[in-house]
Short mmCIF file of C-alpha atoms in Angstrom, two decimals:
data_model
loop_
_atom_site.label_atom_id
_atom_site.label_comp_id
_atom_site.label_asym_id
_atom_site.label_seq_id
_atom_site.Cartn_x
_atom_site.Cartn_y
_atom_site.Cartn_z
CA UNK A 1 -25.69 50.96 -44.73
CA UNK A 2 -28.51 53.42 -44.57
CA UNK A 3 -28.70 53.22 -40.63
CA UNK A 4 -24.37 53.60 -40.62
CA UNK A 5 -25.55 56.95 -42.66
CA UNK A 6 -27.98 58.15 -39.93
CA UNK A 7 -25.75 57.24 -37.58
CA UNK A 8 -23.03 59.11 -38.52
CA UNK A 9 -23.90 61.77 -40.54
CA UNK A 10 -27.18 63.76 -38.48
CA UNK A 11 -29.06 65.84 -41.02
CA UNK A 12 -32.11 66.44 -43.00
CA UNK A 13 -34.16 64.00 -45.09
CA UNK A 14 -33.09 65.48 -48.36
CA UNK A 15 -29.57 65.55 -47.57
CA UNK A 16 -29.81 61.81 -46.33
CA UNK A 17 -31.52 60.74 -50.12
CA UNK A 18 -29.01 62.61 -51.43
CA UNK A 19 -25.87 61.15 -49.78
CA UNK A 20 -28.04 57.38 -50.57
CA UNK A 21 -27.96 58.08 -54.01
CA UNK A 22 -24.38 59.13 -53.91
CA UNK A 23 -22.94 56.76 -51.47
CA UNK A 24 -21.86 54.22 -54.29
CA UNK A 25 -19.75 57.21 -55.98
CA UNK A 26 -18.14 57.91 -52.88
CA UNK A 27 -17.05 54.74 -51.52
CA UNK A 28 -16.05 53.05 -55.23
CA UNK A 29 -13.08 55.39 -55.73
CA UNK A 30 -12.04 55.43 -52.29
CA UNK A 31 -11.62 51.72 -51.81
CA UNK A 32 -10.48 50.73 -55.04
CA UNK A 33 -7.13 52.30 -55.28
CA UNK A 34 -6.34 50.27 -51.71
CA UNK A 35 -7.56 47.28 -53.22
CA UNK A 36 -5.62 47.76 -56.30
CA UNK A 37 -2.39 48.62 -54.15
CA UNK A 38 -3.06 45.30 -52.18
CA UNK A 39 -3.18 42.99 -55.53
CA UNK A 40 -0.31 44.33 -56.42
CA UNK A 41 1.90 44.07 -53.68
CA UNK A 42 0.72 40.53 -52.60
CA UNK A 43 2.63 38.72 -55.00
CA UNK A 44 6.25 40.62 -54.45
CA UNK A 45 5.63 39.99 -50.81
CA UNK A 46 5.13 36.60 -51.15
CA UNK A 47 7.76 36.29 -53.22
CA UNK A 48 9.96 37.96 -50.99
CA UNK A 49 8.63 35.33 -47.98
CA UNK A 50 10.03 32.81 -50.33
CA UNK A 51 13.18 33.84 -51.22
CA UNK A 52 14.31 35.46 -47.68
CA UNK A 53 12.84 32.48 -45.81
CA UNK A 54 13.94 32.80 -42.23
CA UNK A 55 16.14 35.98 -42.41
CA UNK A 56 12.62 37.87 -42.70
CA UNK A 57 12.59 38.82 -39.40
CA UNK A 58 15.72 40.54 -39.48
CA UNK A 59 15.13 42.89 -42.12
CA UNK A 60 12.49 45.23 -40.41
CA UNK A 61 15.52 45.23 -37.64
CA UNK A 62 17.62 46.83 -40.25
CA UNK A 63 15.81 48.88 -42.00
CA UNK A 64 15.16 50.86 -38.26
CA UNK A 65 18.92 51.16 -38.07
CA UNK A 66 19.45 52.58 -41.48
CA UNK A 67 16.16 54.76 -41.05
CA UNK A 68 18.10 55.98 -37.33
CA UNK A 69 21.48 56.74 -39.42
CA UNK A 70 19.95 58.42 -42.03
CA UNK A 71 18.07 61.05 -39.54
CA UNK A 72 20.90 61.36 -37.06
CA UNK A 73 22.61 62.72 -40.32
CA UNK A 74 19.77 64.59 -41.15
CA UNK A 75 20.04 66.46 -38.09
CA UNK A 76 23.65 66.95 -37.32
CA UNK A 77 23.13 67.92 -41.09
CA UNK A 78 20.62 70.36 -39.85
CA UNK A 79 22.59 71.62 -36.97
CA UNK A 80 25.52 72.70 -38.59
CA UNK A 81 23.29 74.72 -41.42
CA UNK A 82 21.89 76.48 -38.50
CA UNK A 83 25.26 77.12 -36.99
CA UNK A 84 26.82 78.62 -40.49
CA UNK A 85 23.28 80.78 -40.56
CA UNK A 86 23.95 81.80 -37.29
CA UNK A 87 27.91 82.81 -38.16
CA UNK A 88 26.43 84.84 -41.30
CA UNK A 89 23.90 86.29 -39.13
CA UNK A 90 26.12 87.39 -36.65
CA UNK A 91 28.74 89.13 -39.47
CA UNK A 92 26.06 90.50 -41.11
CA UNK A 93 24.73 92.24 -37.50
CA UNK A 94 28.02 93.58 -36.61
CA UNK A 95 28.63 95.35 -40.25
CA UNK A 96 25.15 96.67 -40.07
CA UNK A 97 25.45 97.81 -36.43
CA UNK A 98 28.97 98.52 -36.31
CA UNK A 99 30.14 99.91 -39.57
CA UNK A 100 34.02 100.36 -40.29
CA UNK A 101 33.96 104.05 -40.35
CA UNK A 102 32.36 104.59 -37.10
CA UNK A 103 33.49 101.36 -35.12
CA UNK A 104 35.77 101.60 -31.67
CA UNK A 105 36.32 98.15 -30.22
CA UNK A 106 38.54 97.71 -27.28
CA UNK A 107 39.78 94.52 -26.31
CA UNK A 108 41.31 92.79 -22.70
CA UNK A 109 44.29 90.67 -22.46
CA UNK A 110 46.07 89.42 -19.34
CA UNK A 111 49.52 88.41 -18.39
CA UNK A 112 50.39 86.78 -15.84
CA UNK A 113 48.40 88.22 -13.18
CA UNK A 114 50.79 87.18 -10.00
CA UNK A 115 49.90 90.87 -8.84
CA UNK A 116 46.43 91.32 -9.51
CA UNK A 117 43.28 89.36 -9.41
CA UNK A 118 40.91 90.92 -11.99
CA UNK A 119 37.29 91.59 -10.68
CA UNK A 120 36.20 94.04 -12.68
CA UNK A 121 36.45 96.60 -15.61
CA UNK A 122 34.79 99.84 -16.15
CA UNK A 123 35.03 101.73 -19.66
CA UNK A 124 34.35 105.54 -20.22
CA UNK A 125 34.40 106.74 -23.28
CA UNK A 126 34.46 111.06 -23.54
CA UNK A 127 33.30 110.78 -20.06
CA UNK A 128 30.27 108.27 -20.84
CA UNK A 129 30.17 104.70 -18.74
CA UNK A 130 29.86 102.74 -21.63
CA UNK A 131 30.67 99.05 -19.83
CA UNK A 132 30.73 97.37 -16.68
CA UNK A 133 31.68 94.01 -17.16
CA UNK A 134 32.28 91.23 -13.64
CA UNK A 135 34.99 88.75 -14.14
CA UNK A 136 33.99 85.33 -12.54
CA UNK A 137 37.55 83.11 -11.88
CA UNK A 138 36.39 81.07 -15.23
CA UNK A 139 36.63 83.83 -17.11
CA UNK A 140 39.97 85.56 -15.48
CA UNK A 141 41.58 82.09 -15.97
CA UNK A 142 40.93 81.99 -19.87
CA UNK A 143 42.67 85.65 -19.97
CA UNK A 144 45.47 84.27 -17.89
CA UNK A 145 45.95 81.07 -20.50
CA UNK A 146 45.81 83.62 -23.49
CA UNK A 147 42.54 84.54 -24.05
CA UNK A 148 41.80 88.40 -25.58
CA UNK A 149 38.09 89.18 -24.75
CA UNK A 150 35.92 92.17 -26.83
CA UNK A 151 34.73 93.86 -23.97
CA UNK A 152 33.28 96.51 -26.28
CA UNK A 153 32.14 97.63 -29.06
CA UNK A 154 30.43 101.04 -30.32
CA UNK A 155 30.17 103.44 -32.92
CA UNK A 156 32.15 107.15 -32.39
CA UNK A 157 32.10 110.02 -34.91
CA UNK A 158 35.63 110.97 -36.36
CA UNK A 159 37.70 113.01 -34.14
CA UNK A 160 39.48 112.88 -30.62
CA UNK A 161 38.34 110.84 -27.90
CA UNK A 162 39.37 109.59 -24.41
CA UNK A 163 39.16 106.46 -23.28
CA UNK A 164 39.52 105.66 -19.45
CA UNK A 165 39.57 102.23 -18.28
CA UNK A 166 39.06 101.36 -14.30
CA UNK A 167 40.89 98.25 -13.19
CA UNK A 168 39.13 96.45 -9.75
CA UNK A 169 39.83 93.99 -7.75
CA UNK A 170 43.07 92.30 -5.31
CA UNK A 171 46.22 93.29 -5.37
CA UNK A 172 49.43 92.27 -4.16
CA UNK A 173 48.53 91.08 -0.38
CA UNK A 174 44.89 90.57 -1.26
CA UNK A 175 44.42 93.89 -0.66
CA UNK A 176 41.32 95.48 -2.46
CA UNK A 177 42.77 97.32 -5.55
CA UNK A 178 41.85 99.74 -7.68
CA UNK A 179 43.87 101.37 -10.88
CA UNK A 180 42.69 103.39 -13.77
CA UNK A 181 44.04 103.99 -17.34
CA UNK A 182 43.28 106.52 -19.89
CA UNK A 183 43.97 106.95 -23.62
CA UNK A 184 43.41 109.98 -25.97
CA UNK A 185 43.11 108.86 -29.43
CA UNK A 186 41.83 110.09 -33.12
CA UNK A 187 39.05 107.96 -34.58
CA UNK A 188 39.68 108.37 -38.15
CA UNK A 189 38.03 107.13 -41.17
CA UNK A 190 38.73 102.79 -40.70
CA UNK A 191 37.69 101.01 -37.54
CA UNK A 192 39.71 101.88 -34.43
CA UNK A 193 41.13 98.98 -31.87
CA UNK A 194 42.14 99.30 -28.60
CA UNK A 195 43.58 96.72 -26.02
CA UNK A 196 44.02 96.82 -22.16
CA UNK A 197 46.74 95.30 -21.31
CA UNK A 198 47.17 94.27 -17.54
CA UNK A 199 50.94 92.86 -17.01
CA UNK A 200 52.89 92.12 -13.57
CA UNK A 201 55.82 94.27 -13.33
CA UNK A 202 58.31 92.32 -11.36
CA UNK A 203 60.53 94.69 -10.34
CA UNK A 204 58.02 97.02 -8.59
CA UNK A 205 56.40 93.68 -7.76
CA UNK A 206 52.79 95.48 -8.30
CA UNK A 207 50.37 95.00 -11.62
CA UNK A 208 50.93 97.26 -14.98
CA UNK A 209 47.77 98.71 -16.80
CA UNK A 210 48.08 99.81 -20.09
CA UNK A 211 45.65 100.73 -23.32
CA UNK A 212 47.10 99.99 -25.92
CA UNK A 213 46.26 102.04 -29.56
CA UNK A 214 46.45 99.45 -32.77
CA UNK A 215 46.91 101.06 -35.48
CA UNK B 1 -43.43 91.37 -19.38
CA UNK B 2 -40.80 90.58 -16.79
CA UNK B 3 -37.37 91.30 -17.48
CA UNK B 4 -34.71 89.34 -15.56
CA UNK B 5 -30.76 90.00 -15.80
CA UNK B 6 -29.32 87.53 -18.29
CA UNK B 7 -26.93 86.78 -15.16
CA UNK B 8 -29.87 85.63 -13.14
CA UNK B 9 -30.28 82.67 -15.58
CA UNK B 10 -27.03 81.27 -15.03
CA UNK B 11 -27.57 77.59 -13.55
CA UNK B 12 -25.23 76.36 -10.79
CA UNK B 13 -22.86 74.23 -13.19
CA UNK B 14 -22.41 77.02 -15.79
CA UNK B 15 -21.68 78.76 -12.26
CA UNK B 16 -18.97 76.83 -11.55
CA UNK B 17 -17.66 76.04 -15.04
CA UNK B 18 -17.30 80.32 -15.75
CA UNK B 19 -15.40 80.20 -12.08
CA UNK B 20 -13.06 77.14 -13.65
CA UNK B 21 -12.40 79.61 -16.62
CA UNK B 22 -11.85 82.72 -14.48
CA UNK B 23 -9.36 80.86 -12.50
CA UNK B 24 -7.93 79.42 -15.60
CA UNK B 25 -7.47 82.55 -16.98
CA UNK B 26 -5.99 84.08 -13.60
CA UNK B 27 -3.46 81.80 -13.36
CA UNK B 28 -2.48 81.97 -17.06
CA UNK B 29 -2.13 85.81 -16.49
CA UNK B 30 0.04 85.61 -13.71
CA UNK B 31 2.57 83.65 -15.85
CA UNK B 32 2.00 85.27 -18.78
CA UNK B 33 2.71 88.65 -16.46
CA UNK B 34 6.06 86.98 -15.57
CA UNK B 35 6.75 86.77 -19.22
CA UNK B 36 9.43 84.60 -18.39
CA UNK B 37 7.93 80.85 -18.34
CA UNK B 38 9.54 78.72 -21.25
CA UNK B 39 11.67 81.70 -22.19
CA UNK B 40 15.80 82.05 -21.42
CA UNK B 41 16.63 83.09 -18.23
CA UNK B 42 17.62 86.46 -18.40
CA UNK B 43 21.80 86.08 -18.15
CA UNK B 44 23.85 88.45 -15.46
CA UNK B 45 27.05 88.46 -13.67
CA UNK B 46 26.36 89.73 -9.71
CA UNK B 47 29.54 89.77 -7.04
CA UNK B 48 28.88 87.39 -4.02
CA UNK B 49 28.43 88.78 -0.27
CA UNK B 50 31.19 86.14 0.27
CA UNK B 51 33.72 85.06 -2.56
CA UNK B 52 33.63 85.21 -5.93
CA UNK B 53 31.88 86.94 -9.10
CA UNK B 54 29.20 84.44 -10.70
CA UNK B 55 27.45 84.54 -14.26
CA UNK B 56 24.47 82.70 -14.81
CA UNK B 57 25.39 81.69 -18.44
CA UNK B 58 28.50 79.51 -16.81
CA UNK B 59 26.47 77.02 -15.73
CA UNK B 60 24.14 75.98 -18.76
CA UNK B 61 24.00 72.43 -19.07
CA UNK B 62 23.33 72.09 -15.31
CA UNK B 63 20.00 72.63 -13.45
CA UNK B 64 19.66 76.58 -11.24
CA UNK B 65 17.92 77.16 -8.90
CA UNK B 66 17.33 81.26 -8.19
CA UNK B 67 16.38 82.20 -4.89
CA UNK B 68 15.49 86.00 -4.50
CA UNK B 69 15.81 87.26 -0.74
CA UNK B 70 16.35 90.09 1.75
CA UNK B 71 17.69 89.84 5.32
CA UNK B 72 14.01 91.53 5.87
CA UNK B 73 11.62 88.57 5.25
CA UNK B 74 11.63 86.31 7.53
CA UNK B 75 10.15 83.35 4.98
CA UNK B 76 13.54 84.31 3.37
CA UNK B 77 15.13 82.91 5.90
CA UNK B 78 12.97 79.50 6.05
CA UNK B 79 13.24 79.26 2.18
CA UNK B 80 17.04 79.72 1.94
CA UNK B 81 17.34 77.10 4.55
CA UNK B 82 15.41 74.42 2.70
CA UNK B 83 17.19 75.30 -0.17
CA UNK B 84 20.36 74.37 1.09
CA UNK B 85 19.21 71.24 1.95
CA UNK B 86 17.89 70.22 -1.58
CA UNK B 87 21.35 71.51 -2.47
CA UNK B 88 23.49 69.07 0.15
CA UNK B 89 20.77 66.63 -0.91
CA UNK B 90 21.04 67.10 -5.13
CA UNK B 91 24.53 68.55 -5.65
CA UNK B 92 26.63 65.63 -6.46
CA UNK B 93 24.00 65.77 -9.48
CA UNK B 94 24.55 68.78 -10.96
CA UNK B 95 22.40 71.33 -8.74
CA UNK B 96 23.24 74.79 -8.41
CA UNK B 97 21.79 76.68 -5.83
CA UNK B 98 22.24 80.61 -6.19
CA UNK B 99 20.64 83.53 -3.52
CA UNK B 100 19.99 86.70 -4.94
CA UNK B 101 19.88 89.51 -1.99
CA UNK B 102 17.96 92.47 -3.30
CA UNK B 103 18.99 94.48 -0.02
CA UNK B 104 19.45 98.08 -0.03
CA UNK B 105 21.95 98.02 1.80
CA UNK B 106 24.47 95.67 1.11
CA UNK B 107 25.93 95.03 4.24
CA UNK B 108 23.26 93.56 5.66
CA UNK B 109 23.20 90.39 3.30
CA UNK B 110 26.91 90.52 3.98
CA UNK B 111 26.51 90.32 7.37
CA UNK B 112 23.56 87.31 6.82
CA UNK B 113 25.95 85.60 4.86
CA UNK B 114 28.30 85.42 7.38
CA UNK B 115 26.22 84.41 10.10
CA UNK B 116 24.16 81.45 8.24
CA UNK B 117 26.64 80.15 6.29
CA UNK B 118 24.95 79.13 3.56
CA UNK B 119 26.67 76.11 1.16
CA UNK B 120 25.38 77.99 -2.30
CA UNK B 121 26.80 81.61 -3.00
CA UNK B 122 24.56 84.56 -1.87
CA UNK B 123 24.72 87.01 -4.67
CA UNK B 124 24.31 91.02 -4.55
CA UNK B 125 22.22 92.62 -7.09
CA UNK B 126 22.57 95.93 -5.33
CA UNK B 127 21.25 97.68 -8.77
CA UNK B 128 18.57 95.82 -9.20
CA UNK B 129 18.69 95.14 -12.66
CA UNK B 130 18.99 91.55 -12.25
CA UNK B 131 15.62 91.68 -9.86
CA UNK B 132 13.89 93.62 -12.44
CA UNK B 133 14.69 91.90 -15.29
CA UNK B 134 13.06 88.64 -13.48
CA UNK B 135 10.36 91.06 -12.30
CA UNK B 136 10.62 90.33 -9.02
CA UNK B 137 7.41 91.76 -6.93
CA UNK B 138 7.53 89.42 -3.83
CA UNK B 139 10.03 87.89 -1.65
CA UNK B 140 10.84 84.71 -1.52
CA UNK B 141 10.44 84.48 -5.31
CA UNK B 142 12.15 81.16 -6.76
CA UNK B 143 12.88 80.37 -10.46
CA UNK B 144 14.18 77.07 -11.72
CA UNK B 145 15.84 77.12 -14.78
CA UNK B 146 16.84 74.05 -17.21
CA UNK B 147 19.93 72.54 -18.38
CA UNK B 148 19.50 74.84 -21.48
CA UNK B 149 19.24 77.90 -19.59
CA UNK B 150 15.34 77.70 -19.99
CA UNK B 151 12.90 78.92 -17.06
CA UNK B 152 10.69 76.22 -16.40
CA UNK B 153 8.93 77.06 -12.87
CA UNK B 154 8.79 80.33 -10.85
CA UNK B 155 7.08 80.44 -7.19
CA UNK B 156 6.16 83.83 -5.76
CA UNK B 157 5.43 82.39 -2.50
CA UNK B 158 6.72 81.03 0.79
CA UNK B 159 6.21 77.20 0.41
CA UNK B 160 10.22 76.32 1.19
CA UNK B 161 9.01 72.74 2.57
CA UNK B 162 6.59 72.08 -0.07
CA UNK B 163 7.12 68.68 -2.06
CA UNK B 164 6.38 70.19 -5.52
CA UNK B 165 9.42 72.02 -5.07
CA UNK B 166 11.69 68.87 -4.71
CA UNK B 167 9.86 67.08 -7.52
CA UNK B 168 10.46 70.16 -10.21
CA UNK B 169 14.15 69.75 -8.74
CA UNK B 170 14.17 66.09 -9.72
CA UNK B 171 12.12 67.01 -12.95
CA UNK B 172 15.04 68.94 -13.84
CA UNK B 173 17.83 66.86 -12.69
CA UNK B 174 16.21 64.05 -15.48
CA UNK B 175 15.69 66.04 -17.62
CA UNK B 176 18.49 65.22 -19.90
CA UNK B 177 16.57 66.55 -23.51
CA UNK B 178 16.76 70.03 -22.24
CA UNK B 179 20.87 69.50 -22.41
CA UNK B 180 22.55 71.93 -25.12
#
């Protein structure tokens, strides 16, 4: 015991008597809750031996299963918390950011689109570039299936305002192609929504652009 | 009394274990400069020299490879040309390969594109906001980026053939955790 002491624990010769003298103190309570623990659960386990007999081997097998359930629902538990934090987070952003009385969004729908392949869209705003946004195909084909896409969103003091929007990309004979649109509207006290709408017009078999004010 | 310079005193294993530190601590600078180890890859949308737009952010939950380049640099050339060979080799598996020219001018990547015709899109970041948010500072620079749209290596340098490369490719490629 006394070498395991010196062995382990380097120091002085005082702290060594000291930690001698004490040694019985430490080790007593340490050991005898384990040992208590053990007399206790020996005779339910043996018990159990007997009564389970040869099934014993399975149940370890099962209670892994139920332990792997139990934390796969845990964490799609978990995952869908964060998601609904993340949806609350997000709201609470865009009122903070974006607040009702100063907010001009302006939105991009597509119909169509036998005249025009979309490539890209550039916003100005009282003569400002406020957005330059690429379309890849991926994204040009979920416009085409009905898609409406925020392409921005800002804050603008009450008042008039333009808005011009430039269209890029092919037209009809995949010929490069480029349009613009403009808008003058009154930003008033609510938020303000506006939509480009790009629409085939068949007769003049070339593309339509048009910004539309919602009310 | 003689006085000696507390460097003096140094013995040759202390020597070498400061240089271990030194170079330790260079090489975690350089990534840490980078900023971008570990972290999302910085999302864009850049027109191709040939074909269409391309956004980063459309292919999370595959493997990208980013290749910055300019018709200039001739280990440009040698990297983009090992790169498409990992990409005929790995892109049944879910590779993507994409070039990023930071030309000035550019007609000249056009003009590259068309004459090596390269099986991966060749991308124009002609503002160079997509090179500067990657902060690029030497050609070839190569980033790989996880299924989760996490940067996981990034080589300033001019190794194209080196076997590291293909086994962070393949490191990737398993890597099926990293999957959103």
């Amino acid at each position: 015991m006394n070498s395991f002491i010196s062995k382990q624990f380097p120091m002085n010769t005082m702290s060594r008597r000291l930690l001698r003298m004490l040694w019985p103190l430490i080790v007593v309570p340490l050991t005898a809750p384990a040992l208590a623990a053990d007399a206790v659960a020996a005779p339910s386990t043996a018990a159990a031996d007997a009564s389970s007999g040869a099934a014993a081997p399975a149940a370890p097998a099962a209670d892994a299963t139920g332990t792997t359930r139990s934390l796969d629902e845990g964490i799609q538990n978990l995952k869908k918390d964060v998601v609904d934090l993340n949806k609350d987070l997000f709201v609470l952003e865009e009122e903070l950011l974006f607040p009702a009385n100063t907010q001009v969004a302006v939105f991009v729908s597509m119909d169509v689109g036998d005249f025009f392949a979309l490539d890209s869209i550039t916003l100005k705003v009282d003569n400002h570039d406020v957005s330059n946004y690429l379309y890849t195909p991926r994204e040009v084909a979920a416009l085409l299936k009905g898609g409406v896409q925020r392409l921005y969103v800002g804050n603008l003091k009450s008042g008039d305002h333009e808005l011009v929007a430039f269209f890029k990309g092919k037209g009809p004979h995949e010929r490069y192609y480029q349009r613009a649109a403009s808008i003058h509207f009154e930003k008033g006290v609510g938020a303000k929504y506006l939509e480009l709408k790009i629409t085939d017009h068949e007769r003049a078999q070339q593309p339509e652009f048009e910004i539309k004010d919602w009310e | 009394m003689r006085l000696k310079h507390p460097f003096v005193k140094i013995s040759g294993l202390r020597h070498w274990a400061l240089c271990a530190l030194w170079l330790a601590g260079a090489a975690h600078s350089s990534a840490a400069e980078t900023g971008l180890i570990a972290r999302p890859a910085p999302d864009f949308a850049l027109p191709a020299a040939v074909g269409n737009n391309v956004r980063l952010s459309e292919y999370r939950g595959q493997p990208v490879v980013l290749s910055f380049w300019s018709s200039r640099c001739s280990l440009c050339a040698a990297q983009l040309t090992a790169l498409d060979r990992y990409y005929g080799t790995y892109r049944s598996s879910g590779l993507v390969v994409l070039a990023v020219s930071v030309e000035d001018d550019p007609q000249r990547a056009v003009d590259y594109a068309r004459s090596h015709a390269t099986s991966f899109p060749l991308l124009l970041d002609q503002t160079k906001l997509v090179s500067r948010a990657y902060g690029i500072e030497r050609l070839p620079t190569t980033v790989l980026i996880d299924r989760s749209g996490v940067v996981r290596y990034l080589h300033s340098d001019d190794r194209a053939g080196d076997p590291s490369y293909v086994a962070q490719i393949r490191a990737l490629l398993d890597d099926t955790l990293g999957a959103p």
